[in-house]
Amino acid sequence: MTSTSVSYIRRELVPAQPAPSSQVGVAHWLKTKLFATPKDVVMTVLSIALLAYILPPLVQFLFVDAVWTGTDRLACLTVAQGGALPDGQAGACWAFVGAKFQQFMFGRYPFDERWRPLLVAAMFVILLIPMLIPKAPFKTANAVLLFLVLPFVSFFLLIGGYFGLPRVETQLWGGLMVTLILSFFGITVSLPLGILLALGRRSTMPVIKTLCVTFIEVIRGIPLITVLFFASIMLPLFLPEGVTFDKFMRALVGVSLFASAYMAEVIRGGLQAIPKGQYEGADSLGLNYWQKTRLIVLPQALKLVIPGIVNTFIGLFKDTSLVSIIGMFDLLGIVNLNQSDANWATPVTPVTGYVFAGFVFWIFCFGMSRYSLFMERHLDTGHRK
């Protein structure tokens, strides 16, 4: 006679079962995302109709009928206009972008010295990539090199006049190089300065609070064009005779201070969203003001306002185009300047230049927005088990 041991307790987990076929796949995605309700159906149909109306002529203009090679304006003109294209063909003049590409990137920076901004760009990318990877090691050293060492090295490389490098005046700078320098410097300065201004505005010390409130409200109450105009035209009138600053440096300071005021309000919104219990808990641990702010309050506040911070960065990146008011040419400004070249004056040249500039701006702004979403998901630990 044999005995059989019967166990009513499962000793192994049940293997995971595949999801029902009705809950996965393209059909499920279409049903839930595009056709879930009658309103969704109407909006989807209207959107498809709009795309069908816009995309074909856009693709025709930008790619099919576009001119990709050429040495002058004749390549982008029709026979009736004195060129070589068939009458009725109107496409983007990408030959213009190809011929002016170096100027779009570097402005009038001397051709033989353009290895210097390229070297700076390479160092920036090498230092930026590890900074954007959350689990990359040596974050502190990386941040010091990127935000403290690189600006000084870049200054000596780009300006020159030292170590045998020819001096290149900032009046010759232009194009995407100016856009990136202004944006990077503005972002680097505006975030820490905005944090200090936000903390100062919430301070209980009347003098500090009044100074911070005055600065923030005055800067936010005037447009950036006014700030740049004052920094470029009015500021030298208040300086002693013989004392002056480089025009590009004045633009850097103006853009940074303007962005700092807006950043301060974004950070202040995050500080106000922190529950009072967090402050009380930090006080119960015996932390002083700076320990409480650095270890408890600021990490939570910054995490809450990541969208606002990145939105300010994107706005700053696009607002660099306003430096044309003081005679400096960023990417959009150099595109506008080159449209007046008689060798490339055609009806489609301005449109092509603006499409190129818009695409470059979109690449950088879209990249910042996607990285913002990635960081939000990475730092969203509030509902994890």
XYZ file of C-alpha atoms in Angstrom:
385
model
C 0.000 0.000 0.000
C 1.393 3.354 -0.982
C 0.532 6.764 0.405
C 0.256 9.872 -1.739
C 1.092 13.288 -0.327
C -1.431 15.849 -1.448
C -0.559 19.542 -1.034
C -3.138 22.260 -1.259
C -0.509 25.020 -1.312
C 0.952 26.023 -4.670
C 4.718 25.787 -4.607
C 5.360 27.541 -7.911
C 4.020 30.729 -9.475
C 1.595 30.372 -12.327
C 3.413 31.378 -15.528
C 2.319 34.659 -17.050
C -0.359 34.317 -19.697
C -0.381 36.369 -22.897
C -2.765 39.300 -23.011
C -6.089 38.753 -24.822
C -5.789 39.346 -28.538
C -8.441 42.063 -28.310
C -6.230 44.083 -25.957
C -3.046 44.201 -28.023
C -2.010 45.006 -31.544
C -2.666 47.749 -34.055
C -6.446 47.329 -34.018
C -6.597 47.865 -30.258
C -4.361 50.941 -30.490
C -6.494 52.461 -33.235
C -9.683 51.768 -31.338
C -8.488 53.260 -28.031
C -6.425 56.168 -29.372
C -8.233 57.331 -32.508
C -11.764 55.944 -32.566
C -12.740 55.544 -28.908
C -15.657 58.004 -28.990
C -17.712 59.713 -31.718
C -15.804 62.930 -31.064
C -12.501 61.078 -31.534
C -13.770 59.654 -34.821
C -14.689 63.105 -36.125
C -11.374 64.641 -35.055
C -9.411 61.751 -36.549
C -11.194 62.012 -39.887
C -10.714 65.794 -39.984
C -7.032 65.451 -39.103
C -6.460 62.861 -41.823
C -8.235 65.084 -44.342
C -6.120 68.070 -43.313
C -2.892 66.088 -43.622
C -3.987 64.760 -47.018
C -4.563 68.359 -48.126
C -1.270 69.778 -46.755
C 1.335 67.020 -47.072
C 1.330 66.280 -50.854
C 2.100 69.864 -51.984
C 4.559 70.252 -49.112
C 6.459 67.107 -50.090
C 6.302 68.221 -53.716
C 7.851 71.589 -52.857
C 10.464 70.407 -50.354
C 11.678 67.237 -52.063
C 10.233 66.347 -55.465
C 10.621 69.717 -57.232
C 13.501 70.907 -55.044
C 16.862 71.901 -56.498
C 19.701 70.206 -54.621
C 22.784 71.347 -56.507
C 23.829 74.561 -58.188
C 26.353 77.381 -58.101
C 24.073 80.417 -58.319
C 20.476 81.627 -58.555
C 20.014 80.341 -62.112
C 19.780 76.789 -60.775
C 16.559 77.702 -58.928
C 14.889 79.836 -61.619
C 12.553 78.678 -64.372
C 13.120 79.298 -68.073
C 10.706 82.233 -68.010
C 12.717 83.721 -65.158
C 16.012 83.263 -66.978
C 17.021 79.957 -65.389
C 17.126 76.312 -66.377
C 14.056 74.829 -64.650
C 10.879 74.009 -66.615
C 8.173 76.642 -66.408
C 5.735 75.979 -63.601
C 8.236 74.105 -61.396
C 8.592 75.726 -57.988
C 10.643 73.802 -55.472
C 12.872 74.550 -52.506
C 16.324 75.895 -53.396
C 18.457 73.608 -51.243
C 21.448 74.564 -53.372
C 21.296 77.938 -51.595
C 21.487 76.225 -48.203
C 24.385 74.072 -49.386
C 26.316 77.081 -50.670
C 25.734 79.093 -47.483
C 25.891 76.240 -44.977
C 29.269 77.256 -43.544
C 27.990 80.786 -42.907
C 24.806 79.447 -41.358
C 26.944 77.526 -38.871
C 29.799 79.965 -38.144
C 28.853 83.375 -39.511
C 31.916 85.272 -40.733
C 34.312 83.363 -38.504
C 37.600 83.002 -40.490
C 37.563 79.853 -42.573
C 41.047 78.721 -41.533
C 40.139 79.064 -37.843
C 36.834 77.189 -37.880
C 38.502 74.184 -36.326
C 38.297 76.101 -33.052
C 34.473 76.254 -32.795
C 34.357 72.661 -34.064
C 36.713 71.622 -31.252
C 34.562 73.471 -28.713
C 31.443 71.754 -30.079
C 33.136 68.344 -29.827
C 34.146 68.958 -26.204
C 30.631 70.138 -25.413
C 29.051 66.976 -26.845
C 31.579 64.715 -25.097
C 30.826 66.328 -21.730
C 27.077 66.705 -22.275
C 26.251 63.093 -23.152
C 27.423 61.596 -19.808
C 25.655 64.441 -18.021
C 22.347 63.443 -19.600
C 22.698 59.751 -18.668
C 21.269 59.321 -15.136
C 23.511 56.409 -14.126
C 26.747 57.680 -15.649
C 29.587 57.817 -13.077
C 31.599 60.856 -11.949
C 28.669 63.256 -12.192
C 30.326 65.903 -10.008
C 33.525 65.984 -12.042
C 31.497 65.958 -15.236
C 29.414 68.939 -14.063
C 32.515 70.913 -13.053
C 34.114 70.322 -16.450
C 30.934 71.153 -18.367
C 29.714 74.226 -16.490
C 32.929 75.730 -15.115
C 35.955 74.569 -17.100
C 34.462 74.400 -20.600
C 33.278 78.066 -20.692
C 36.771 79.349 -19.878
C 38.464 77.009 -22.348
C 35.912 77.972 -24.994
C 36.534 81.673 -24.367
C 40.263 81.376 -25.035
C 39.717 79.123 -28.034
C 37.015 81.183 -29.726
C 38.337 84.670 -28.997
C 42.011 83.791 -29.453
C 44.817 86.226 -28.848
C 46.470 83.745 -26.500
C 48.834 80.811 -26.960
C 49.580 81.862 -30.536
C 45.951 81.784 -31.686
C 44.859 84.701 -33.926
C 42.261 86.941 -32.298
C 38.743 86.695 -33.753
C 36.458 89.558 -32.750
C 32.917 88.676 -31.711
C 31.577 90.887 -34.519
C 32.632 88.074 -36.868
C 30.720 85.415 -34.944
C 27.342 84.336 -36.206
C 24.997 81.554 -37.187
C 24.221 78.501 -35.113
C 27.423 79.056 -33.119
C 26.027 82.273 -31.618
C 22.656 80.641 -30.939
C 24.236 77.746 -29.043
C 26.664 79.923 -27.069
C 23.927 82.307 -25.960
C 21.609 79.430 -25.071
C 24.207 77.421 -23.156
C 25.456 80.428 -21.203
C 21.912 81.596 -20.494
C 20.817 78.151 -19.302
C 23.943 77.674 -17.187
C 23.476 81.021 -15.428
C 19.683 81.280 -15.259
C 19.018 78.028 -13.376
C 21.224 78.625 -10.294
C 20.497 82.365 -10.286
C 16.775 81.666 -10.644
C 16.928 79.288 -7.661
C 18.628 81.956 -5.529
C 16.083 84.589 -6.607
C 13.180 82.249 -5.815
C 14.604 81.478 -2.372
C 15.231 85.182 -1.809
C 11.663 86.054 -2.764
C 10.385 83.602 -0.126
C 12.883 84.837 2.461
C 11.729 86.346 5.742
C 14.465 88.987 5.588
C 12.808 92.171 4.258
C 15.844 93.621 2.441
C 16.666 90.434 0.527
C 13.023 89.779 -0.279
C 12.494 93.346 -1.543
C 15.589 93.228 -3.756
C 14.594 89.874 -5.283
C 10.970 90.902 -5.838
C 12.053 94.176 -7.437
C 14.510 92.478 -9.773
C 12.044 89.770 -10.818
C 9.104 92.087 -11.411
C 11.119 94.724 -13.259
C 12.786 92.213 -15.609
C 9.549 90.302 -16.224
C 7.725 93.546 -16.910
C 9.819 94.513 -19.950
C 10.451 92.617 -23.213
C 13.790 91.004 -24.005
C 14.329 93.427 -26.874
C 14.336 96.278 -24.353
C 16.861 94.451 -22.158
C 19.154 93.850 -25.133
C 18.749 97.411 -26.352
C 19.609 98.778 -22.920
C 22.627 96.461 -22.567
C 23.951 97.369 -26.007
C 23.053 101.035 -26.459
C 22.206 102.582 -23.091
C 24.666 100.826 -20.764
C 27.811 102.390 -22.333
C 26.303 105.848 -21.682
C 26.351 105.180 -17.929
C 29.917 103.881 -17.841
C 32.971 106.088 -17.248
C 34.683 107.409 -20.342
C 36.958 104.816 -21.903
C 35.285 101.907 -20.101
C 33.351 99.512 -22.319
C 32.384 95.874 -22.646
C 32.226 93.604 -25.647
C 28.816 93.727 -27.328
C 28.497 89.938 -27.304
C 29.293 89.852 -23.576
C 26.562 92.430 -22.976
C 24.123 90.233 -24.882
C 25.130 87.218 -22.771
C 24.500 89.135 -19.553
C 21.176 90.552 -20.775
C 19.832 87.192 -21.932
C 20.967 85.459 -18.725
C 19.378 88.025 -16.406
C 16.144 87.985 -18.397
C 15.907 84.193 -18.261
C 16.786 84.180 -14.551
C 13.749 86.281 -13.673
C 11.386 83.868 -15.425
C 13.203 80.871 -13.995
C 12.784 82.291 -10.488
C 9.002 82.277 -10.833
C 9.027 78.699 -12.136
C 11.129 77.568 -9.169
C 8.944 79.527 -6.748
C 5.929 77.607 -8.016
C 7.689 74.361 -7.152
C 8.634 75.625 -3.695
C 5.033 76.573 -2.970
C 3.874 73.093 -3.976
C 5.930 71.392 -1.254
C 3.665 70.429 1.688
C 4.286 72.162 4.987
C 4.945 68.785 6.585
C 8.173 68.459 4.611
C 9.516 71.633 6.220
C 8.372 70.516 9.663
C 9.921 67.081 9.196
C 13.231 68.670 8.221
C 13.068 70.929 11.270
C 12.377 67.938 13.520
C 15.611 66.368 12.278
C 17.557 69.414 13.397
C 18.547 70.531 9.900
C 19.493 74.159 9.397
C 18.048 76.309 6.603
C 20.561 75.416 3.904
C 20.576 71.699 4.781
C 16.785 71.638 4.712
C 16.687 73.485 1.396
C 19.434 71.461 -0.291
C 18.473 67.981 0.932
C 14.691 68.101 1.382
C 12.952 71.002 -0.336
C 14.826 71.775 -3.564
C 15.046 68.188 -4.903
C 11.270 67.819 -4.624
C 10.531 71.302 -5.950
C 12.783 70.934 -8.989
C 11.255 67.565 -9.821
C 7.775 69.085 -9.789
C 8.650 71.937 -12.153
C 10.751 70.094 -14.742
C 8.228 70.973 -17.507
C 8.353 74.646 -16.581
C 12.150 74.673 -16.425
C 12.509 73.047 -19.836
C 9.835 75.333 -21.256
C 11.924 78.313 -20.113
C 15.025 76.764 -21.706
C 13.179 76.274 -25.000
C 11.901 79.843 -24.932
C 15.423 81.090 -24.241
C 16.805 79.071 -27.149
C 14.296 80.633 -29.529
C 14.615 84.149 -28.103
C 18.294 84.274 -29.059
C 17.082 85.429 -32.484
C 16.353 88.823 -30.919
C 20.087 89.614 -30.688
C 19.787 90.869 -34.254
C 18.445 94.086 -32.682
C 21.996 94.833 -31.477
C 23.707 93.931 -34.741
C 24.586 90.283 -33.997
C 23.451 87.478 -36.250
C 22.339 84.148 -34.856
C 21.087 81.358 -37.119
C 17.894 83.153 -38.164
C 19.707 86.461 -38.500
C 22.424 85.018 -40.750
C 19.755 83.338 -42.898
C 18.030 86.705 -43.319
C 21.335 88.371 -44.117
C 22.243 85.873 -46.842
C 18.883 86.233 -48.563
C 20.036 89.649 -49.743
C 22.873 88.049 -51.727
C 22.151 88.917 -55.373
C 23.765 85.657 -56.526
C 20.953 83.694 -54.831
C 17.982 86.060 -55.117
C 15.026 83.911 -56.225
C 11.334 83.756 -55.251
C 11.919 80.501 -53.302
C 15.186 81.430 -51.555
C 13.561 83.117 -48.503
C 11.129 80.247 -47.969
C 13.931 77.681 -48.210
C 16.085 79.586 -45.734
C 13.267 79.882 -43.214
C 12.390 76.193 -43.564
C 16.019 75.272 -42.890
C 16.261 77.568 -39.858
C 12.928 76.353 -38.528
C 13.985 72.727 -38.884
C 17.227 73.332 -36.972
C 15.365 75.120 -34.176
C 12.803 72.295 -34.087
C 15.513 69.638 -33.732
C 16.986 71.274 -30.629
C 13.651 72.214 -29.055
C 12.121 68.803 -29.701
C 15.222 67.133 -28.257
C 14.937 69.185 -25.067
C 11.236 68.390 -24.720
C 11.761 64.638 -25.182
C 14.584 64.582 -22.649
C 12.310 66.453 -20.252
C 9.698 63.700 -20.579
C 12.372 61.065 -20.027
C 13.554 62.764 -16.821
C 9.973 63.117 -15.581
C 9.430 59.372 -15.978
C 12.815 58.587 -14.449
C 12.192 60.753 -11.378
C 8.506 59.849 -10.960
C 8.900 57.684 -7.873
C 5.785 58.842 -6.068
C 3.596 55.883 -7.081
C 6.185 53.099 -7.282
C 5.812 50.155 -4.935
